[in-house]
Amino acid sequence: DPSEGMNWFRQWLLVYTQNLLNDHEFTVQTLFIPVSRSNIHWIVLLIDCKNRTYTAINPYDPMRPTKRELQMAEYVASCIWNEFGLDLPEFRCGTFDYLADLPSQSSSDSINCGVYVCYFLVFLMLNEDGRKFFKDNLAASVDQCRLLLMAWILRGEIFFVEPLYTEDDQAS
């Protein structure tokens, strides 16, 4: 139910309003909002407050959101602006080329979208150099994603470990 989600989001915004706004402008450039579609599938809404663009990131195909997902992102962006009493800008669907670096959830995998969404959120919060390093060290499987996420949470930091073997070692 979208209204239930927006009610929760309004409560959250009330708590953090002082840190998000300065002179009727957002102090953050980008909002990343995980959303459960009908309690069956998780996606991420990406709202670029500075450039007034948005997109939706679906683990099955991060670069190609559906029309419904884009409508959801536009609706949430509009609700945020309305909630803060800001003049509603013209939002447009943005292109975020760095999303091409994200791994995709297999179409036969119907249970791990939440793992991918968490993994995507870590990637999205990094700066450009961090994203490049992240891309070069992507987990090879959803199980590795789970382990990395758990280790990052337990350690309180993002880190990568050297592979136990190289491709050359595996070939011999």
mmCIF file of C-alpha atoms in Angstrom:
data_model
loop_
_atom_site.group_PDB
_atom_site.id
_atom_site.type_symbol
_atom_site.label_atom_id
_atom_site.label_comp_id
_atom_site.label_asym_id
_atom_site.label_seq_id
_atom_site.Cartn_x
_atom_site.Cartn_y
_atom_site.Cartn_z
ATOM 1 C CA ASP A 1 0.000 0.000 0.000
ATOM 2 C CA PRO A 2 1.772 3.182 -1.170
ATOM 3 C CA SER A 3 -0.011 5.385 1.380
ATOM 4 C CA GLU A 4 1.266 3.252 4.271
ATOM 5 C CA GLY A 5 4.799 3.547 2.949
ATOM 6 C CA MET A 6 4.462 7.311 2.513
ATOM 7 C CA ASN A 7 3.086 7.681 6.055
ATOM 8 C CA TRP A 8 6.166 5.907 7.404
ATOM 9 C CA PHE A 9 8.409 8.015 5.180
ATOM 10 C CA ARG A 10 6.714 11.234 6.390
ATOM 11 C CA GLN A 11 7.455 10.279 9.996
ATOM 12 C CA TRP A 12 11.065 9.584 9.103
ATOM 13 C CA LEU A 13 11.359 12.883 7.230
ATOM 14 C CA LEU A 14 9.997 14.825 10.209
ATOM 15 C CA VAL A 15 12.830 13.494 12.349
ATOM 16 C CA TYR A 16 15.555 14.329 9.818
ATOM 17 C CA THR A 17 14.173 17.497 8.188
ATOM 18 C CA GLN A 18 16.662 19.788 9.916
ATOM 19 C CA ASN A 19 19.563 17.814 8.444
ATOM 20 C CA LEU A 20 18.132 17.520 4.928
ATOM 21 C CA LEU A 21 17.133 21.109 4.147
ATOM 22 C CA ASN A 22 18.984 24.396 4.084
ATOM 23 C CA ASP A 23 17.283 27.510 2.710
ATOM 24 C CA HIS A 24 14.667 25.398 0.907
ATOM 25 C CA GLU A 25 17.297 23.298 -0.837
ATOM 26 C CA PHE A 26 18.284 19.742 -0.062
ATOM 27 C CA THR A 27 21.660 19.325 1.633
ATOM 28 C CA VAL A 28 21.988 15.844 0.159
ATOM 29 C CA GLN A 29 22.444 15.280 -3.529
ATOM 30 C CA THR A 30 20.948 11.820 -3.804
ATOM 31 C CA LEU A 31 18.339 9.812 -1.939
ATOM 32 C CA PHE A 32 18.354 6.015 -2.184
ATOM 33 C CA ILE A 33 15.071 4.477 -1.110
ATOM 34 C CA PRO A 34 14.569 0.698 -0.931
ATOM 35 C CA VAL A 35 10.994 -0.202 -1.843
ATOM 36 C CA SER A 36 9.147 -3.490 -1.662
ATOM 37 C CA ARG A 37 6.853 -3.943 -4.654
ATOM 38 C CA SER A 38 3.673 -5.610 -3.395
ATOM 39 C CA ASN A 39 5.673 -7.392 -0.674
ATOM 40 C CA ILE A 40 7.203 -9.693 -3.289
ATOM 41 C CA HIS A 41 10.161 -7.898 -4.869
ATOM 42 C CA TRP A 42 12.631 -5.252 -3.698
ATOM 43 C CA ILE A 43 13.917 -2.393 -5.860
ATOM 44 C CA VAL A 44 15.813 0.850 -5.147
ATOM 45 C CA LEU A 45 14.498 4.281 -6.053
ATOM 46 C CA LEU A 46 17.289 6.734 -6.826
ATOM 47 C CA ILE A 47 16.333 10.407 -6.602
ATOM 48 C CA ASP A 48 18.965 12.975 -7.556
ATOM 49 C CA CYS A 49 17.789 16.067 -5.636
ATOM 50 C CA LYS A 50 20.344 18.414 -7.181
ATOM 51 C CA ASN A 51 19.619 17.565 -10.822
ATOM 52 C CA ARG A 52 15.960 16.685 -10.203
ATOM 53 C CA THR A 53 16.215 13.314 -11.876
ATOM 54 C CA TYR A 54 15.106 9.887 -10.775
ATOM 55 C CA THR A 55 15.224 6.265 -11.732
ATOM 56 C CA ALA A 56 14.374 2.879 -10.308
ATOM 57 C CA ILE A 57 16.908 0.084 -9.990
ATOM 58 C CA ASN A 58 15.565 -3.426 -10.336
ATOM 59 C CA PRO A 59 17.987 -6.254 -9.450
ATOM 60 C CA TYR A 60 16.816 -8.230 -12.487
ATOM 61 C CA ASP A 61 17.920 -5.475 -14.885
ATOM 62 C CA PRO A 62 19.501 -2.456 -13.141
ATOM 63 C CA MET A 63 19.706 -0.334 -16.317
ATOM 64 C CA ARG A 64 16.147 -0.906 -17.542
ATOM 65 C CA PRO A 65 13.420 -0.043 -15.035
ATOM 66 C CA THR A 66 9.827 -0.736 -15.975
ATOM 67 C CA LYS A 67 7.337 2.032 -16.629
ATOM 68 C CA ARG A 68 5.604 1.201 -13.326
ATOM 69 C CA GLU A 69 8.886 1.454 -11.403
ATOM 70 C CA LEU A 70 9.656 4.833 -12.968
ATOM 71 C CA GLN A 71 6.168 6.058 -12.079
ATOM 72 C CA MET A 72 6.809 4.920 -8.511
ATOM 73 C CA ALA A 73 10.092 6.878 -8.406
ATOM 74 C CA GLU A 74 8.434 10.007 -9.801
ATOM 75 C CA TYR A 75 5.567 9.694 -7.295
ATOM 76 C CA VAL A 76 7.949 9.353 -4.332
ATOM 77 C CA ALA A 77 10.090 12.294 -5.532
ATOM 78 C CA SER A 78 6.973 14.448 -5.859
ATOM 79 C CA CYS A 79 5.723 13.410 -2.410
ATOM 80 C CA ILE A 80 9.065 14.352 -0.858
ATOM 81 C CA TRP A 81 8.974 17.816 -2.418
ATOM 82 C CA ASN A 82 5.342 18.283 -1.348
ATOM 83 C CA GLU A 83 6.116 17.106 2.174
ATOM 84 C CA PHE A 84 8.794 19.754 2.547
ATOM 85 C CA GLY A 85 6.546 22.425 1.018
ATOM 86 C CA LEU A 86 8.989 23.041 -1.819
ATOM 87 C CA ASP A 87 8.015 24.208 -5.266
ATOM 88 C CA LEU A 88 7.539 21.054 -7.248
ATOM 89 C CA PRO A 89 10.275 20.916 -9.878
ATOM 90 C CA GLU A 90 9.967 19.226 -13.193
ATOM 91 C CA PHE A 91 11.430 15.810 -12.587
ATOM 92 C CA ARG A 92 12.713 13.749 -15.426
ATOM 93 C CA CYS A 93 13.932 10.229 -15.730
ATOM 94 C CA GLY A 94 17.705 10.302 -15.499
ATOM 95 C CA THR A 95 20.396 8.145 -16.963
ATOM 96 C CA PHE A 96 22.983 6.909 -14.527
ATOM 97 C CA ASP A 97 25.655 5.149 -16.589
ATOM 98 C CA TYR A 98 27.464 3.774 -13.554
ATOM 99 C CA LEU A 99 24.496 1.457 -12.913
ATOM 100 C CA ALA A 100 25.820 -0.700 -15.758
ATOM 101 C CA ASP A 101 28.518 -1.873 -13.327
ATOM 102 C CA LEU A 102 25.981 -3.545 -11.042
ATOM 103 C CA PRO A 103 25.540 -7.313 -11.120
ATOM 104 C CA SER A 104 22.121 -8.632 -12.169
ATOM 105 C CA GLN A 105 19.913 -11.056 -10.331
ATOM 106 C CA SER A 106 19.292 -14.186 -12.377
ATOM 107 C CA SER A 107 15.750 -14.463 -13.762
ATOM 108 C CA SER A 108 15.533 -17.940 -12.204
ATOM 109 C CA ASP A 109 16.345 -16.498 -8.754
ATOM 110 C CA SER A 110 13.120 -15.363 -7.092
ATOM 111 C CA ILE A 111 14.335 -14.941 -3.506
ATOM 112 C CA ASN A 112 17.517 -12.849 -3.386
ATOM 113 C CA CYS A 113 16.346 -9.416 -4.542
ATOM 114 C CA GLY A 114 16.840 -8.021 -1.024
ATOM 115 C CA VAL A 115 20.485 -9.133 -1.017
ATOM 116 C CA TYR A 116 21.058 -7.397 -4.342
ATOM 117 C CA VAL A 117 19.294 -4.232 -3.149
ATOM 118 C CA CYS A 118 21.565 -4.075 -0.067
ATOM 119 C CA TYR A 119 24.622 -4.684 -2.245
ATOM 120 C CA PHE A 120 23.467 -1.969 -4.684
ATOM 121 C CA LEU A 121 22.984 0.506 -1.824
ATOM 122 C CA VAL A 122 26.591 0.033 -0.711
ATOM 123 C CA PHE A 123 27.785 0.574 -4.304
ATOM 124 C CA LEU A 124 25.627 3.684 -4.739
ATOM 125 C CA MET A 125 26.914 5.331 -1.560
ATOM 126 C CA LEU A 126 30.526 5.220 -2.761
ATOM 127 C CA ASN A 127 32.236 8.024 -4.657
ATOM 128 C CA GLU A 128 33.530 7.480 -8.199
ATOM 129 C CA ASP A 129 36.871 5.986 -7.093
ATOM 130 C CA GLY A 130 35.105 3.728 -4.623
ATOM 131 C CA ARG A 131 32.692 2.576 -7.315
ATOM 132 C CA LYS A 132 35.583 1.692 -9.621
ATOM 133 C CA PHE A 133 37.280 -0.315 -6.861
ATOM 134 C CA PHE A 134 33.951 -1.941 -5.981
ATOM 135 C CA LYS A 135 33.356 -2.852 -9.638
ATOM 136 C CA ASP A 136 36.816 -4.414 -9.884
ATOM 137 C CA ASN A 137 36.082 -6.521 -6.776
ATOM 138 C CA LEU A 138 32.461 -7.536 -7.330
ATOM 139 C CA ALA A 139 31.259 -10.622 -5.554
ATOM 140 C CA ALA A 140 30.974 -13.518 -7.998
ATOM 141 C CA SER A 141 27.784 -14.977 -6.517
ATOM 142 C CA VAL A 142 24.841 -14.064 -4.355
ATOM 143 C CA ASP A 143 26.377 -16.134 -1.548
ATOM 144 C CA GLN A 144 29.511 -13.988 -1.710
ATOM 145 C CA CYS A 145 27.284 -10.891 -1.625
ATOM 146 C CA ARG A 146 25.640 -12.206 1.550
ATOM 147 C CA LEU A 147 28.997 -12.920 3.183
ATOM 148 C CA LEU A 148 30.419 -9.523 2.252
ATOM 149 C CA LEU A 149 27.340 -7.712 3.543
ATOM 150 C CA MET A 150 27.462 -9.639 6.812
ATOM 151 C CA ALA A 151 31.204 -8.976 7.229
ATOM 152 C CA TRP A 152 30.781 -5.278 6.461
ATOM 153 C CA ILE A 153 27.996 -4.968 9.020
ATOM 154 C CA LEU A 154 29.884 -6.880 11.703
ATOM 155 C CA ARG A 155 33.096 -4.942 11.119
ATOM 156 C CA GLY A 156 31.406 -1.588 10.592
ATOM 157 C CA GLU A 157 33.373 -0.832 7.445
ATOM 158 C CA ILE A 158 33.546 -1.744 3.780
ATOM 159 C CA PHE A 159 36.600 -3.794 2.888
ATOM 160 C CA PHE A 160 37.637 -6.338 0.289
ATOM 161 C CA VAL A 161 39.862 -9.363 0.655
ATOM 162 C CA GLU A 162 42.370 -10.663 -1.833
ATOM 163 C CA PRO A 163 41.170 -13.751 -3.735
ATOM 164 C CA LEU A 164 42.460 -17.030 -2.320
ATOM 165 C CA TYR A 165 43.655 -17.994 -5.770
ATOM 166 C CA THR A 166 44.156 -16.324 -9.124
ATOM 167 C CA GLU A 167 42.837 -17.431 -12.497
ATOM 168 C CA ASP A 168 46.365 -18.722 -13.266
ATOM 169 C CA ASP A 169 46.309 -20.891 -10.118
ATOM 170 C CA GLN A 170 42.912 -22.287 -11.077
ATOM 171 C CA ALA A 171 44.053 -23.184 -14.605
ATOM 172 C CA SER A 172 46.968 -25.306 -13.366
#
